[in-house]
Tab-separated table of C-alpha atoms in Angstrom:
chain	number	residue	atom	x	y	z
Q	62	UNK	CA	-20.231	-20.490	-21.535
Q	63	UNK	CA	-21.730	-20.532	-18.055
Q	64	UNK	CA	-20.845	-17.641	-15.744
Q	65	UNK	CA	-18.178	-18.452	-13.108
Q	66	UNK	CA	-19.588	-17.908	-9.615
Q	67	UNK	CA	-17.748	-15.737	-7.062
Q	68	UNK	CA	-18.049	-17.190	-3.571
Q	69	UNK	CA	-17.470	-15.720	-0.193
Q	70	UNK	CA	-15.428	-18.193	1.861
Q	71	UNK	CA	-14.974	-18.426	5.649
Q	72	UNK	CA	-11.231	-18.700	6.266
Q	73	UNK	CA	-11.842	-20.227	9.774
Q	74	UNK	CA	-13.433	-23.285	8.218
Q	75	UNK	CA	-12.582	-23.165	4.487
Q	76	UNK	CA	-16.251	-23.508	3.638
Q	77	UNK	CA	-18.223	-21.419	1.128
Q	78	UNK	CA	-20.579	-18.897	2.765
Q	79	UNK	CA	-22.617	-17.530	-0.151
Q	80	UNK	CA	-22.386	-16.742	-3.788
Q	81	UNK	CA	-21.785	-13.031	-4.081
Q	82	UNK	CA	-21.417	-12.326	-7.780
Q	83	UNK	CA	-20.135	-13.904	-11.043
Q	84	UNK	CA	-16.777	-13.121	-12.665
Q	85	UNK	CA	-16.999	-10.285	-15.130
Q	86	UNK	CA	-16.702	-10.999	-18.801
Q	87	UNK	CA	-14.649	-8.911	-21.158
Q	88	UNK	CA	-17.790	-7.205	-22.279
Q	89	UNK	CA	-18.843	-6.405	-18.754
Q	90	UNK	CA	-15.399	-4.956	-17.956
Q	91	UNK	CA	-15.613	-2.857	-21.058
Q	92	UNK	CA	-19.001	-1.584	-20.049
Q	93	UNK	CA	-17.775	-0.664	-16.545
Q	94	UNK	CA	-14.819	1.211	-17.810
Q	95	UNK	CA	-16.712	3.003	-20.456
Q	96	UNK	CA	-19.383	4.074	-17.960
Q	97	UNK	CA	-16.653	5.386	-15.662
Q	98	UNK	CA	-15.010	7.264	-18.615
Q	99	UNK	CA	-18.364	8.920	-19.379
Q	100	UNK	CA	-18.791	9.909	-15.765
Q	101	UNK	CA	-15.362	11.648	-15.440
Q	102	UNK	CA	-16.722	15.061	-16.424
Q	103	UNK	CA	-18.985	15.166	-13.422
Q	104	UNK	CA	-16.033	14.785	-11.108
Q	105	UNK	CA	-14.588	18.048	-12.380
Q	106	UNK	CA	-16.803	19.792	-9.811
Q	107	UNK	CA	-14.426	20.074	-6.858
Q	108	UNK	CA	-17.250	20.916	-4.440
Q	109	UNK	CA	-19.252	17.824	-5.439
Q	110	UNK	CA	-16.051	15.718	-5.246
Q	111	UNK	CA	-15.362	16.712	-1.642
Q	112	UNK	CA	-19.019	16.255	-0.667
Q	113	UNK	CA	-18.960	12.781	-2.245
Q	114	UNK	CA	-15.931	11.693	-0.222
Q	115	UNK	CA	-17.389	12.943	3.038
Q	116	UNK	CA	-20.756	11.316	2.314
Q	117	UNK	CA	-19.072	8.083	1.483
Q	118	UNK	CA	-17.280	8.222	4.809
Q	119	UNK	CA	-20.558	8.942	6.690
Q	120	UNK	CA	-22.321	6.050	5.001
Q	121	UNK	CA	-19.528	3.651	5.839
Q	122	UNK	CA	-19.594	4.819	9.460
Q	123	UNK	CA	-23.360	4.380	9.626
Q	124	UNK	CA	-23.051	0.867	8.273
Q	125	UNK	CA	-19.978	0.082	10.474
Q	126	UNK	CA	-21.455	-2.931	12.299
Q	127	UNK	CA	-22.539	-4.494	8.988
Q	128	UNK	CA	-19.212	-3.733	7.244
Q	129	UNK	CA	-17.132	-5.090	10.118
Q	130	UNK	CA	-19.263	-8.205	10.362
Q	131	UNK	CA	-18.998	-8.865	6.631
Q	132	UNK	CA	-15.195	-8.307	6.574
Q	133	UNK	CA	-14.518	-10.446	9.585
Q	134	UNK	CA	-16.593	-13.321	8.116
Q	135	UNK	CA	-14.378	-13.327	5.066
Q	136	UNK	CA	-10.926	-12.504	6.519
Q	137	UNK	CA	-10.945	-13.635	10.181
Q	138	UNK	CA	-9.075	-10.461	11.016
Q	139	UNK	CA	-11.349	-9.815	14.047
Q	140	UNK	CA	-13.747	-7.037	14.961
Q	141	UNK	CA	-11.181	-4.988	16.889
Q	142	UNK	CA	-8.715	-4.820	14.016
Q	143	UNK	CA	-11.486	-4.230	11.445
Q	144	UNK	CA	-13.110	-1.508	13.467
Q	145	UNK	CA	-9.785	0.292	13.518
Q	146	UNK	CA	-9.254	-0.264	9.846
Q	147	UNK	CA	-12.686	1.139	9.085
Q	148	UNK	CA	-11.866	4.280	11.068
Q	149	UNK	CA	-8.651	4.614	9.107
Q	150	UNK	CA	-10.603	4.181	5.878
Q	151	UNK	CA	-13.196	6.870	6.626
Q	152	UNK	CA	-10.461	9.097	7.941
Q	153	UNK	CA	-8.706	8.842	4.626
Q	154	UNK	CA	-11.791	9.761	2.735
Q	155	UNK	CA	-12.331	12.865	4.855
Q	156	UNK	CA	-8.709	13.804	4.674
Q	157	UNK	CA	-8.791	13.749	0.878
Q	158	UNK	CA	-12.061	15.761	0.894
Q	159	UNK	CA	-10.169	18.403	2.942
Q	160	UNK	CA	-7.264	18.197	0.372
Q	161	UNK	CA	-9.810	18.873	-2.462
Q	162	UNK	CA	-11.230	21.872	-0.666
Q	163	UNK	CA	-7.827	23.302	0.151
Q	164	UNK	CA	-6.427	22.871	-3.405
Q	165	UNK	CA	-2.663	22.889	-2.909
Q	166	UNK	CA	-2.546	19.397	-4.605
Q	167	UNK	CA	-3.082	21.252	-7.882
Q	168	UNK	CA	0.432	22.694	-7.407
Q	169	UNK	CA	-0.468	25.932	-9.165
Q	170	UNK	CA	2.578	27.875	-10.382
Q	171	UNK	CA	2.636	31.211	-12.159
Q	172	UNK	CA	5.761	32.731	-13.782
Q	173	UNK	CA	5.128	36.300	-14.943
Q	174	UNK	CA	6.504	37.313	-18.306
Q	175	UNK	CA	9.934	38.986	-18.089
Q	176	UNK	CA	11.387	40.267	-21.336
Q	177	UNK	CA	14.470	41.555	-19.474
Q	178	UNK	CA	15.769	38.041	-18.988
Q	179	UNK	CA	18.066	36.354	-21.438
Q	180	UNK	CA	16.393	34.543	-23.077
Q	181	UNK	CA	13.123	36.404	-22.361
Q	182	UNK	CA	10.645	34.515	-20.262
Q	183	UNK	CA	7.090	34.251	-21.576
Q	184	UNK	CA	4.154	34.075	-19.171
Q	185	UNK	CA	3.655	30.558	-17.909
Q	186	UNK	CA	0.829	29.100	-15.782
Q	187	UNK	CA	0.912	25.481	-14.672
Q	188	UNK	CA	-1.350	23.207	-12.713
Q	189	UNK	CA	-2.322	19.489	-12.616
Q	190	UNK	CA	-5.239	17.753	-14.216
Q	191	UNK	CA	-6.733	14.323	-13.540
Q	192	UNK	CA	-5.533	11.402	-15.774
Q	193	UNK	CA	-8.890	9.678	-16.334
Q	194	UNK	CA	-10.214	6.255	-15.299
Q	195	UNK	CA	-8.035	4.511	-12.662
Q	196	UNK	CA	-7.911	0.738	-12.107
Q	197	UNK	CA	-7.483	-0.320	-8.535
Q	198	UNK	CA	-6.547	-3.818	-7.536
Q	199	UNK	CA	-7.707	-4.531	-4.053
Q	200	UNK	CA	-5.404	-6.016	-1.333
Q	201	UNK	CA	-6.099	-9.284	0.510
Q	202	UNK	CA	-4.892	-8.166	3.914
Q	203	UNK	CA	-6.780	-4.846	4.125
Q	204	UNK	CA	-10.361	-5.451	3.022
Q	205	UNK	CA	-11.209	-1.822	3.699
Q	206	UNK	CA	-8.225	0.468	3.782
Q	207	UNK	CA	-6.502	-0.937	0.696
Q	208	UNK	CA	-9.477	-2.232	-1.120
Q	209	UNK	CA	-12.754	-0.885	-2.562
Q	210	UNK	CA	-13.112	2.275	-0.261
Q	211	UNK	CA	-9.351	2.488	0.429
Q	212	UNK	CA	-6.498	4.773	-0.149
Q	213	UNK	CA	-6.027	4.154	-3.897
Q	214	UNK	CA	-9.754	4.666	-4.533
Q	215	UNK	CA	-10.143	7.742	-2.302
Q	216	UNK	CA	-7.031	9.471	-3.609
Q	217	UNK	CA	-7.995	8.852	-7.282
Q	218	UNK	CA	-11.504	10.093	-6.718
Q	219	UNK	CA	-10.058	13.170	-4.925
Q	220	UNK	CA	-7.959	13.785	-7.968
Q	221	UNK	CA	-11.045	13.738	-10.203
Q	222	UNK	CA	-10.557	10.271	-11.595
Q	223	UNK	CA	-13.346	7.626	-11.752
Q	224	UNK	CA	-12.293	4.244	-10.394
Q	225	UNK	CA	-12.933	0.666	-11.413
Q	226	UNK	CA	-11.879	-1.746	-8.688
Q	227	UNK	CA	-10.880	-5.306	-9.325
Q	228	UNK	CA	-12.178	-6.912	-6.056
Q	229	UNK	CA	-9.993	-9.363	-4.171
Q	230	UNK	CA	-11.354	-12.916	-4.155
Q	231	UNK	CA	-10.763	-13.143	-0.384
Q	232	UNK	CA	-13.501	-10.641	0.438
Q	233	UNK	CA	-16.029	-10.319	-2.445
Q	234	UNK	CA	-19.028	-9.721	-0.194
Q	235	UNK	CA	-17.297	-6.878	1.698
Q	236	UNK	CA	-16.261	-5.438	-1.705
Q	237	UNK	CA	-19.835	-5.445	-2.948
Q	238	UNK	CA	-21.140	-3.913	0.234
Q	239	UNK	CA	-18.558	-1.080	0.198
Q	240	UNK	CA	-19.137	-0.433	-3.531
Q	241	UNK	CA	-22.895	-0.079	-2.974
Q	242	UNK	CA	-22.229	2.453	-0.194
Q	243	UNK	CA	-19.818	4.506	-2.380
Q	244	UNK	CA	-22.216	4.435	-5.304
Q	245	UNK	CA	-25.042	5.564	-3.009
Q	246	UNK	CA	-22.853	8.465	-1.776
Q	247	UNK	CA	-22.168	9.542	-5.328
Q	248	UNK	CA	-25.850	9.626	-6.253
Q	249	UNK	CA	-26.628	11.463	-2.994
Q	250	UNK	CA	-24.463	14.436	-4.008
Q	251	UNK	CA	-25.588	14.443	-7.625
Q	252	UNK	CA	-22.839	12.499	-9.217
Q	253	UNK	CA	-23.215	9.418	-11.391
Q	254	UNK	CA	-22.981	6.134	-9.583
Q	255	UNK	CA	-20.559	4.944	-12.208
Q	256	UNK	CA	-17.695	7.043	-10.823
Q	257	UNK	CA	-17.052	3.906	-8.822
Q	258	UNK	CA	-17.526	0.285	-10.071
Q	259	UNK	CA	-16.382	-3.229	-9.063
Q	260	UNK	CA	-15.513	-6.189	-11.182
Q	261	UNK	CA	-14.597	-9.749	-10.093
Q	262	UNK	CA	-12.303	-12.373	-11.507
Q	263	UNK	CA	-8.673	-12.941	-12.599
Q	264	UNK	CA	-9.409	-12.426	-16.313
Q	265	UNK	CA	-11.307	-9.281	-15.465
Q	266	UNK	CA	-8.163	-7.905	-13.917
Q	267	UNK	CA	-6.252	-8.524	-17.109
Q	268	UNK	CA	-8.977	-6.973	-19.223
Q	269	UNK	CA	-8.938	-3.958	-16.968
Q	270	UNK	CA	-5.265	-3.181	-17.200
Q	271	UNK	CA	-5.367	-3.464	-21.020
Q	272	UNK	CA	-8.487	-1.303	-21.508
Q	273	UNK	CA	-7.675	1.730	-23.664
Q	274	UNK	CA	-9.740	4.119	-21.440
Q	275	UNK	CA	-7.872	3.066	-18.258
Q	276	UNK	CA	-5.129	5.691	-17.668
Q	277	UNK	CA	-3.352	4.431	-14.509
Q	278	UNK	CA	-3.494	1.616	-12.030
Q	279	UNK	CA	-2.897	1.099	-8.307
Q	280	UNK	CA	-2.029	-2.384	-6.930
Q	281	UNK	CA	-1.244	-3.992	-3.565
Q	282	UNK	CA	-0.261	-7.595	-3.567
Q	283	UNK	CA	2.386	-10.123	-4.461
Q	284	UNK	CA	5.506	-9.619	-6.493
Q	285	UNK	CA	4.430	-12.269	-8.980
Q	286	UNK	CA	0.892	-10.828	-9.580
Q	287	UNK	CA	2.023	-7.221	-9.414
Q	288	UNK	CA	4.902	-7.757	-11.917
Q	289	UNK	CA	2.561	-9.452	-14.390
Q	290	UNK	CA	0.210	-6.446	-14.334
Q	291	UNK	CA	3.134	-4.003	-14.333
Q	292	UNK	CA	4.477	-5.614	-17.524
Q	293	UNK	CA	0.987	-5.626	-19.040
Q	294	UNK	CA	0.697	-1.870	-18.371
Q	295	UNK	CA	3.995	-1.223	-19.976
Q	296	UNK	CA	3.182	-3.430	-23.020
Q	297	UNK	CA	0.013	-1.535	-24.002
Q	298	UNK	CA	0.067	0.473	-27.233
Q	299	UNK	CA	-0.104	3.438	-24.950
Q	300	UNK	CA	1.703	2.482	-21.633
Q	301	UNK	CA	0.204	3.780	-18.405
Q	302	UNK	CA	1.553	4.412	-14.921
Q	303	UNK	CA	1.327	1.377	-12.652
Q	304	UNK	CA	1.713	2.179	-8.959
Q	305	UNK	CA	2.235	-1.222	-7.424
Q	306	UNK	CA	3.175	-2.330	-3.908
Q	307	UNK	CA	4.643	-5.805	-4.457
Q	308	UNK	CA	6.534	-7.141	-1.487
Q	309	UNK	CA	8.872	-6.108	1.320
Q	310	UNK	CA	11.260	-7.796	3.904
Q	311	UNK	CA	11.390	-4.648	6.155
Q	312	UNK	CA	14.796	-5.339	7.747
Q	313	UNK	CA	15.574	-4.536	11.337
Q	314	UNK	CA	19.066	-3.772	12.636
Q	315	UNK	CA	19.731	-4.085	16.386
Q	316	UNK	CA	23.058	-2.524	17.383
Q	317	UNK	CA	25.223	-4.215	19.946
Q	318	UNK	CA	24.744	-1.171	22.295
Q	319	UNK	CA	20.955	-1.424	21.921
Q	320	UNK	CA	20.972	-5.167	22.633
Q	321	UNK	CA	23.127	-4.508	25.751
Q	322	UNK	CA	20.815	-1.792	26.948
Q	323	UNK	CA	17.335	-3.400	26.424
Q	324	UNK	CA	17.539	-6.841	24.882
Q	325	UNK	CA	14.384	-8.183	26.536
Q	326	UNK	CA	12.353	-5.149	25.544
Q	327	UNK	CA	13.429	-5.374	21.903
Q	328	UNK	CA	12.783	-9.173	21.757
Q	329	UNK	CA	9.277	-8.814	23.149
Q	330	UNK	CA	8.494	-5.853	20.858
Q	331	UNK	CA	9.744	-7.770	17.835
Q	332	UNK	CA	7.456	-10.622	18.626
Q	333	UNK	CA	4.431	-8.310	18.862
Q	334	UNK	CA	5.282	-6.773	15.515
Q	335	UNK	CA	5.842	-10.075	13.732
Q	336	UNK	CA	2.557	-11.588	15.001
Q	337	UNK	CA	0.360	-8.579	14.607
Q	338	UNK	CA	-2.626	-9.628	12.455
Q	339	UNK	CA	-1.045	-13.060	12.269
Q	340	UNK	CA	2.000	-11.624	10.466
Q	341	UNK	CA	-0.139	-10.399	7.567
Q	342	UNK	CA	1.046	-6.774	7.421
Q	343	UNK	CA	3.045	-5.629	4.420
Q	344	UNK	CA	5.442	-3.952	6.807
Q	345	UNK	CA	6.046	-6.978	9.082
Q	346	UNK	CA	9.730	-7.227	10.050
Q	347	UNK	CA	10.887	-10.236	8.081
Q	348	UNK	CA	14.621	-10.139	8.623
Q	349	UNK	CA	16.297	-9.033	11.861
Q	350	UNK	CA	20.023	-8.392	12.275
Q	351	UNK	CA	20.953	-9.266	15.851
Q	352	UNK	CA	24.555	-9.221	17.230
Q	353	UNK	CA	26.155	-12.473	18.122
Q	354	UNK	CA	26.986	-12.946	21.790
Q	355	UNK	CA	25.247	-12.968	25.142
Q	356	UNK	CA	23.232	-9.714	24.684
Q	357	UNK	CA	21.866	-11.026	21.387
Q	358	UNK	CA	21.078	-14.289	23.113
Q	359	UNK	CA	19.011	-12.474	25.723
Q	360	UNK	CA	17.169	-10.754	22.897
Q	361	UNK	CA	16.313	-13.994	21.127
Q	362	UNK	CA	15.376	-15.586	24.364
Q	363	UNK	CA	12.690	-12.915	24.954
Q	364	UNK	CA	11.621	-13.290	21.381
Q	365	UNK	CA	11.259	-17.074	21.753
Q	366	UNK	CA	9.309	-16.665	24.962
Q	367	UNK	CA	6.812	-14.184	23.465
Q	368	UNK	CA	6.373	-16.146	20.302
Q	369	UNK	CA	5.832	-19.344	22.245
Q	370	UNK	CA	3.038	-17.714	24.197
Q	371	UNK	CA	1.268	-16.566	21.018
Q	372	UNK	CA	-1.934	-18.446	20.113
Q	373	UNK	CA	-2.216	-19.941	16.668
Q	374	UNK	CA	-4.139	-17.782	14.272
Q	375	UNK	CA	-6.107	-18.023	10.985
Q	376	UNK	CA	-4.574	-16.590	7.812
Q	377	UNK	CA	-6.740	-14.872	5.114
Q	378	UNK	CA	-7.308	-17.990	3.129
Q	379	UNK	CA	-6.161	-21.632	2.956
Q	380	UNK	CA	-3.979	-20.948	-0.130
Q	381	UNK	CA	-2.031	-18.450	1.925
Q	382	UNK	CA	-1.794	-20.954	4.724
Q	383	UNK	CA	-0.283	-23.583	2.374
Q	384	UNK	CA	2.144	-21.041	0.946
Q	385	UNK	CA	3.237	-20.008	4.450
Q	386	UNK	CA	3.815	-23.700	5.481
Q	387	UNK	CA	5.703	-24.394	2.311
Q	388	UNK	CA	7.781	-21.267	2.608
Q	389	UNK	CA	8.736	-22.026	6.236
Q	390	UNK	CA	9.696	-25.629	5.380
Q	391	UNK	CA	11.893	-24.575	2.472
Q	392	UNK	CA	13.712	-21.982	4.578
Q	393	UNK	CA	14.123	-24.261	7.565
Q	394	UNK	CA	15.613	-26.967	5.365
Q	395	UNK	CA	18.658	-24.889	4.391
Q	396	UNK	CA	21.885	-26.082	6.047
Q	397	UNK	CA	22.754	-23.998	9.105
Q	398	UNK	CA	19.252	-22.587	9.484
Q	399	UNK	CA	17.582	-23.469	12.784
Q	400	UNK	CA	14.109	-22.912	14.252
Q	401	UNK	CA	14.320	-22.236	17.978
Q	402	UNK	CA	10.529	-21.637	17.819
Q	403	UNK	CA	9.259	-23.544	14.836
Q	404	UNK	CA	6.633	-21.691	12.774
Q	405	UNK	CA	4.172	-23.943	11.045
Q	406	UNK	CA	0.705	-25.499	11.370
Q	407	UNK	CA	-1.228	-24.687	14.474
Q	408	UNK	CA	-4.198	-26.872	13.596
Q	409	UNK	CA	-6.345	-27.740	10.625
Q	410	UNK	CA	-7.103	-24.091	9.751
Q	411	UNK	CA	-4.498	-22.164	11.733
Q	412	UNK	CA	-0.741	-21.421	11.847
Q	413	UNK	CA	1.661	-21.040	14.691
Q	414	UNK	CA	4.143	-18.226	14.974
Q	415	UNK	CA	7.938	-18.704	15.192
Q	416	UNK	CA	11.274	-17.615	13.975
Q	417	UNK	CA	14.279	-19.014	12.011
Q	418	UNK	CA	17.871	-18.060	12.698
Q	419	UNK	CA	21.034	-18.153	10.561
Q	420	UNK	CA	24.593	-16.904	10.866
Q	421	UNK	CA	25.216	-13.794	8.703
Q	422	UNK	CA	28.134	-15.575	7.024
Q	423	UNK	CA	25.851	-18.171	5.546
Q	424	UNK	CA	23.385	-15.532	4.310
Q	425	UNK	CA	26.232	-13.767	2.552
Q	426	UNK	CA	27.034	-16.910	0.621
Q	427	UNK	CA	23.976	-16.204	-1.497
Q	428	UNK	CA	22.679	-19.037	-3.676
Q	429	UNK	CA	19.851	-20.944	-2.017
Q	430	UNK	CA	20.185	-18.649	1.044
Q	431	UNK	CA	18.759	-15.863	-1.048
Q	432	UNK	CA	15.377	-17.356	-0.088
Q	433	UNK	CA	15.865	-15.901	3.371
Q	434	UNK	CA	15.900	-12.470	1.880
Q	435	UNK	CA	12.401	-12.914	0.345
Q	436	UNK	CA	9.206	-12.127	2.048
Q	437	UNK	CA	7.305	-15.033	3.692
Q	438	UNK	CA	3.716	-13.865	4.346
Q	439	UNK	CA	2.614	-14.847	7.821
Q	440	UNK	CA	3.884	-14.923	11.449
Q	441	UNK	CA	7.587	-15.686	10.924
Q	442	UNK	CA	10.803	-13.700	10.873
Q	443	UNK	CA	14.427	-14.597	10.159
Q	444	UNK	CA	16.994	-13.611	12.758
Q	445	UNK	CA	20.526	-13.099	11.293
Q	446	UNK	CA	23.306	-13.151	13.856
Q	447	UNK	CA	26.207	-10.888	12.796
Q	448	UNK	CA	29.714	-10.677	14.124
Q	449	UNK	CA	30.422	-6.949	13.626
Q	450	UNK	CA	29.205	-3.791	11.854
Q	451	UNK	CA	31.037	-4.728	8.628
Q	452	UNK	CA	29.192	-8.016	8.407
Q	453	UNK	CA	25.885	-6.383	9.167
Q	454	UNK	CA	26.535	-3.764	6.473
Q	455	UNK	CA	27.290	-6.470	3.946
Q	456	UNK	CA	23.972	-8.122	4.638
Q	457	UNK	CA	22.130	-4.839	4.157
Q	458	UNK	CA	23.871	-4.150	0.914
Q	459	UNK	CA	22.556	-7.391	-0.486
Q	460	UNK	CA	18.930	-6.779	0.303
Q	461	UNK	CA	16.281	-5.706	-2.247
Q	462	UNK	CA	14.147	-2.566	-1.912
Q	463	UNK	CA	11.771	-2.319	1.066
Q	464	UNK	CA	8.841	-0.348	2.369
Q	465	UNK	CA	10.533	0.197	5.738
Q	466	UNK	CA	13.793	-0.281	7.566
Q	467	UNK	CA	14.070	-0.192	11.357
Q	468	UNK	CA	17.017	0.593	13.598
Q	469	UNK	CA	17.036	-0.389	17.261
Q	470	UNK	CA	19.640	2.026	18.825
Q	471	UNK	CA	20.890	2.664	22.352
Q	472	UNK	CA	20.251	5.922	24.225
Q	473	UNK	CA	23.793	7.062	23.618
Q	474	UNK	CA	23.575	6.330	19.840
Q	475	UNK	CA	20.521	8.601	19.433
Q	476	UNK	CA	22.323	11.583	20.904
Q	477	UNK	CA	23.243	12.672	17.344
Q	478	UNK	CA	26.410	13.595	15.500
Q	479	UNK	CA	28.535	11.518	13.120
Q	480	UNK	CA	29.199	7.931	14.001
Q	481	UNK	CA	28.072	4.333	13.337
Q	482	UNK	CA	24.430	5.166	14.000
Q	483	UNK	CA	24.375	7.960	11.482
Q	484	UNK	CA	26.136	5.699	8.972
Q	485	UNK	CA	23.371	3.113	9.543
Q	486	UNK	CA	20.605	5.614	8.877
Q	487	UNK	CA	22.377	6.651	5.626
Q	488	UNK	CA	22.792	2.988	4.594
Q	489	UNK	CA	19.168	2.028	5.159
Q	490	UNK	CA	17.921	5.099	3.507
Q	491	UNK	CA	19.192	3.618	0.237
Q	492	UNK	CA	17.000	0.556	0.566
Q	493	UNK	CA	13.704	1.705	2.123
Q	494	UNK	CA	10.952	4.296	1.820
Q	495	UNK	CA	10.412	4.768	5.610
Q	496	UNK	CA	13.136	4.667	8.299
Q	497	UNK	CA	11.981	3.844	11.859
Q	498	UNK	CA	14.218	4.333	14.911
Q	499	UNK	CA	13.420	2.554	18.243
Q	500	UNK	CA	9.870	1.543	17.135
Q	501	UNK	CA	8.422	-1.019	14.868
Q	502	UNK	CA	7.306	-0.644	11.223
Q	503	UNK	CA	3.820	-2.204	11.655
Q	504	UNK	CA	1.256	0.571	11.848
Q	505	UNK	CA	1.489	3.147	9.045
Q	506	UNK	CA	0.103	6.509	10.116
Q	507	UNK	CA	-2.084	8.236	7.590
Q	508	UNK	CA	-0.488	11.678	7.588
Q	509	UNK	CA	0.731	14.383	5.177
Q	510	UNK	CA	4.333	13.484	5.693
Q	511	UNK	CA	3.883	9.726	5.402
Q	512	UNK	CA	5.618	7.670	2.629
Q	513	UNK	CA	4.485	4.123	1.927
Q	514	UNK	CA	6.591	2.891	-0.916
Q	515	UNK	CA	10.232	2.195	-1.637
Q	516	UNK	CA	12.713	0.866	-4.113
Q	517	UNK	CA	11.658	-2.123	-6.247
Q	518	UNK	CA	10.215	-4.625	-5.425
Q	519	UNK	CA	8.617	-2.784	-2.533
Q	520	UNK	CA	7.035	-0.527	-5.195
Q	521	UNK	CA	7.084	0.035	-8.891
Q	522	UNK	CA	7.144	3.787	-8.612
Q	523	UNK	CA	8.517	6.410	-6.254
Q	524	UNK	CA	5.085	7.507	-5.123
Q	525	UNK	CA	3.286	6.767	-1.836
Q	526	UNK	CA	0.008	4.916	-1.451
Q	527	UNK	CA	-0.612	6.368	2.042
Q	528	UNK	CA	-0.873	10.016	3.060
Q	529	UNK	CA	-1.881	13.210	1.371
Q	530	UNK	CA	0.621	13.067	-1.455
Q	531	UNK	CA	-0.920	9.808	-2.701
Q	532	UNK	CA	-3.217	11.998	-4.852
Q	533	UNK	CA	-0.227	12.973	-6.973
Q	534	UNK	CA	-0.233	9.526	-8.673
Q	535	UNK	CA	-3.445	10.335	-10.594
Q	536	UNK	CA	-2.589	13.819	-11.858
Q	537	UNK	CA	-0.344	15.197	-14.673
Q	538	UNK	CA	0.927	18.750	-15.033
Q	539	UNK	CA	-0.031	21.057	-17.901
Q	540	UNK	CA	1.609	24.422	-18.618
Q	541	UNK	CA	-0.152	27.330	-20.445
Q	542	UNK	CA	2.125	29.711	-22.253
Q	543	UNK	CA	0.898	33.220	-23.100
Q	544	UNK	CA	-2.739	32.055	-23.067
Q	545	UNK	CA	-5.260	34.992	-22.766
Q	546	UNK	CA	-6.876	35.105	-19.330
Q	547	UNK	CA	-10.458	34.398	-20.577
Q	548	UNK	CA	-9.204	31.170	-22.220
Q	549	UNK	CA	-7.459	29.838	-19.123
Q	550	UNK	CA	-9.014	27.244	-16.817
Q	551	UNK	CA	-10.595	28.999	-13.820
Q	552	UNK	CA	-7.884	27.612	-11.565
Q	553	UNK	CA	-5.233	29.668	-13.448
Q	554	UNK	CA	-7.010	32.934	-14.095
Q	555	UNK	CA	-5.516	36.159	-12.794
Q	556	UNK	CA	-8.308	37.036	-10.425
Q	557	UNK	CA	-8.068	33.582	-8.782
Q	558	UNK	CA	-11.851	33.187	-8.660
Q	559	UNK	CA	-11.620	29.872	-6.856
Q	560	UNK	CA	-9.339	31.188	-4.136
Q	561	UNK	CA	-6.709	28.521	-4.665
Q	562	UNK	CA	-3.149	28.563	-3.244
Q	563	UNK	CA	-0.639	29.405	-5.889
Q	564	UNK	CA	3.121	30.235	-6.251
Q	565	UNK	CA	3.813	33.327	-8.250
Q	566	UNK	CA	7.252	34.411	-9.613
Q	567	UNK	CA	7.795	38.032	-10.842
Q	568	UNK	CA	5.743	41.181	-10.524
């Protein structure tokens, strides 16, 4: 059978640019995973691991012009956005290198033996070890930060796990370029190049999740694709953790007091968040609860004005463009749904931004209106007009899990203390992984306290894919009971030869 070519496509024209690779066969996926499995021992050297991550960041920075040019040609995201994304990507790599050096991610805990307790406590020493080969499924909308050199890859490598990435078909040339830079970085610090590998093709992705040497997977993408892989991971003879980010509506609640205080500001800010990167952020606000009445009308008026002034944009590929147009048509066709600024086609290769609106009472009917509570990828949001807090709360209770939830509150509501605002914070905490007040969810800071995840379908686990604790996904704890000191791993020995932070109980 002839090899299936992998083409780089220009989303601005829909035309093929170049053949980048061929889809990997089952035998080639097996070879990549086995090579990564063989290389895992070399990653046990924490010093080499940290040097590898920093060298990878340096090489990406040195090749910045080439990387940004390649990514823009395949995604149309623009040099400005991609330059920022590259900085985020190299920042992640360096942050995980620092985490490896510092060592607290190992979560070392020592309980001294205490025979006086009832029952007596033996000596216990616990830390975390890497799982093994990790499969990473690259995202379409972040060709760098959530793809080959992105957070899943960098956190897994920091944990000591080799990585095999299933490249996204929207940016295969960028994937190959970044893979070559990471492999060069590995060799430069004395590690095998095979600690990172890339494969292409839908079937290759299925072979990867089923491979017996793959011990965990990270995914960013659609609910349909992610759920299929999640089910495959669970159906293996030995199931593995599947850390998937699948989809999110990212609801926004505007209180009546906030609308009265700054309707125009909120409407304009909402438009900017909805249209950022042509609405292709996973934390785009997709459903907005706005109070009925004059203040809410002022807000939607500002939203309509800002959206109407937004130029049409190019989505990541023409398949996504067609899905966006279909999704908008289906939602707009529901009885009672109107489109004050109609989202849709902006040209042969572009889409125009807009919003739909519906009374909360109709949304609460369920049935076909449930479509409005599903993510529509692209520059559109659904404005739900509610009559009172009880109606707004009922809408929130019917929503699925989300990556984020945003509250727009007035200055008096943020003063603190019990009240409706505090109740809202409590309510949205139950349905989202990140709560934003008087800001917008687009823009996810890479920081130790960050959490990028949420209840299903936002994510398939309770872990984060952004921030320092993302490394925890690729580790498992092991406890050693009454093991003689010379037989312990160096990380747990009494003299602490590696100088690692540890928590000790007892004298």
